Amino acid sequence: MADPLSDSPAWQALRRHHASVRELHLRDLFAADEGRVGRLGFEAGGIHADLSKHRLTEETLALLLTLAAERRVEERRDAMFRGEHVNTTEDRPALHVALRLPRERSLVVDGRDVVRDVHEVLDRMAAFSERVRSGEWRGHTGRRVRAVVNVGIGGSDLGPAMAYEALRAFSDRELELRFVSNVDGSDVRESVRDLDPEETLAIVSSKTFTTIETMTNAASIRTWLLDALGDESAIAKHVVAVSTNLDAVSEFGIDTDNAFGFWDWVGGRYSMDSAIGLSTMIAIGPASFGELLAGFHALDRHFAETPPERNLPLLMGLLGVWYRDFFGAQTHAVLPYDQYLARFPAYLQQLVMESNGKRVRLDGTPVDVETAPVVWGEPGTNGQHSFHQLLHQGTTLVPCDLIAFASPLEPLGEHHELLLANALAQAQALAFGRTADELRAAGVPERLVPHKEMPGNRPTSFLLLERLTPFALGSLVALYEHVVFTQGAIWDVDSFDQWGVELGKELAVQLAPLLAGGTRPDSLDASTAALAELIRRLRGGG
Ligand code: F6P
């Protein structure tokens, strides 16, 4: 059995160190150290990261790096990149980094060159995407595709939906993309309400092809298509699939010639650059999709090859541990100063919380420290007029990532200067605040001084990129994938399984017949039984 994490020498040293630095203010840290900004500026794959506004000293960083060494983060990283079975509870590799290896590379895992497999699928995706984009692919009645509906949930939805929003400026505006995920029938209905079935292509995206939400939505879309097109043979022209389970695809009635595979070593939340990205490729085209992959790969190389003290994902991962475990920060905000990244926080919620929201270590013993934070966020500047009040003056510490782009994709008057000025101002206000003395000097009445005082000392990472291109998006996503990996390695959890979602799925399957009028199972708890009964009564079922 592994020793408790909190007993390890590096952890103990960090505890002692935290006690001595926790009162230090960023104002003082900046005043005492002219070289701080230079030393704490990093670059990886076009991401410029200012980490100077973090509550750390040189000693903090050194101790965090010692923790990383003690937890063998680099060895674990190398094992992941080699394709070892780092997902121990499911006994498989977590090899999303192979999805973006260039064609000329090779990586043999469990006896197969996975790079060849990856590029074979990418080539088929590219050929199919080009046919759809050019109008060569025709629907059952001979019309070209104008709308693509991705049917999936979790990792089979959030990545593609986020990427479509993020890369809209690079997308074919003649094509409308929709994303159906919720098993709530209104999601399907509203998504297809104004679409013409003759011009609609559905992509059923599911790693397992058994997820009840996706299968139910896919069946409803199929019915919607058949009602309009009237003929089973229409399905081959209007429904394609992305899955690792090609037998189930064929059972569903989809021609496996129109199926795009991937592999069990791609986790759902790590799959937006696999065939799960088919909708993205149709939207932005194969060349831009290639740039997206190149962005991912640039960060992979950075993570794999850069020494720890300059390794951006590793350092950001360690900072997350610093705030979560030593300052007790329960949440982490991601604030993209870019409307196109509106879905990025939701995407990161699954990546972070499904990966590291764990309570036991690889050997099954409890983790004796806190693991993943709650991740949340909204695009700036909207959040400023909503929850930033709490970030600035609330009683809880929320480390924030601000993400901004030097140049806009849609230049419009002064908009971008204002947007960036706000991003910079927020990071500045969070770090340095405004003191009571400054307020008094500005003539603020004494009774208002405590209300207007801004404590500052609220840490931020400022991530600045040139423009939100496909490459930039790939590099950002890979950055966070590796941050999550680093934290999982420190906490010694399996970042690639998700057993915590299973019980709810099982119970829902058992409860559905009861709601449909079936008899109450004896073992059902009283509260659930009463709620089910109330639902039946409210629906007039007696
Ligand atoms: O319920 C969680 C989950 O298993 C996620 O990990 C996954 O991304 C999602 O469901 C969808 O799974 P699938 O792609 O197999 O439909």
CSV table of C-alpha atoms and ligand atoms in Angstrom, one decimal, residues 151-158 205-215 242-244 262 267-271 276 350 354 496-498 501-502 505, ligand 1:
chain,number,residue,atom,x,y,z
A,151,VAL,CA,-25.6,13.3,-31.7
A,152,GLY,CA,-23.4,12.5,-28.7
A,153,ILE,CA,-22.9,13.3,-25.1
A,154,GLY,CA,-20.0,14.0,-22.7
A,155,GLY,CA,-16.8,13.7,-24.6
A,156,SER,CA,-18.7,12.8,-27.8
A,157,ASP,CA,-20.4,16.2,-27.6
A,158,LEU,CA,-18.5,18.8,-25.5
A,205,SER,CA,-20.9,9.9,-32.1
A,206,SER,CA,-20.5,7.5,-29.3
A,207,LYS,CA,-17.3,5.7,-28.2
A,208,THR,CA,-19.3,2.7,-26.8
A,209,PHE,CA,-22.4,3.1,-29.0
A,210,THR,CA,-24.4,2.0,-25.9
A,211,THR,CA,-24.9,5.4,-24.1
A,212,ILE,CA,-28.6,5.6,-23.5
A,213,GLU,CA,-29.0,9.3,-24.2
A,214,THR,CA,-27.2,9.1,-27.5
A,215,MET,CA,-29.0,5.9,-28.6
A,242,VAL,CA,-18.2,7.5,-35.1
A,243,SER,CA,-17.5,4.8,-32.6
A,244,THR,CA,-15.1,2.1,-31.3
A,262,PHE,CA,-11.3,5.0,-33.0
A,267,GLY,CA,-10.8,8.4,-23.5
A,268,GLY,CA,-14.1,10.1,-24.2
A,269,ARG,CA,-12.9,13.5,-22.8
A,270,TYR,CA,-9.7,13.2,-24.7
A,271,SER,CA,-11.3,12.4,-28.1
A,276,ILE,CA,-15.2,12.3,-32.8
A,350,GLN,CA,-15.5,17.3,-18.0
A,354,GLU,CA,-14.2,13.6,-14.7
A,496,PHE,CA,-8.6,8.1,-17.3
A,497,ASP,CA,-11.5,6.2,-15.8
A,498,GLN,CA,-14.9,7.5,-14.7
A,501,VAL,CA,-20.9,7.9,-13.5
A,502,GLU,CA,-21.9,4.3,-13.6
A,505,LYS,CA,-26.8,5.2,-15.3
B,1,F6P,O1,-21.0,9.0,-18.7
B,1,F6P,C1,-19.7,9.4,-18.9
B,1,F6P,C2,-19.2,9.0,-20.3
B,1,F6P,O2,-18.8,7.7,-20.2
B,1,F6P,C3,-18.1,10.0,-20.7
B,1,F6P,O3,-16.8,9.6,-20.2
B,1,F6P,C4,-18.1,9.9,-22.1
B,1,F6P,O4,-17.5,11.0,-22.7
B,1,F6P,C5,-19.6,10.0,-22.3
B,1,F6P,O5,-20.1,9.2,-21.3
B,1,F6P,C6,-20.1,9.5,-23.6
B,1,F6P,O6,-19.8,8.1,-23.9
B,1,F6P,P1,-19.9,7.5,-25.3
B,1,F6P,O7,-19.0,8.3,-26.3
B,1,F6P,O8,-19.5,6.1,-25.2
B,1,F6P,O9,-21.4,7.6,-25.8
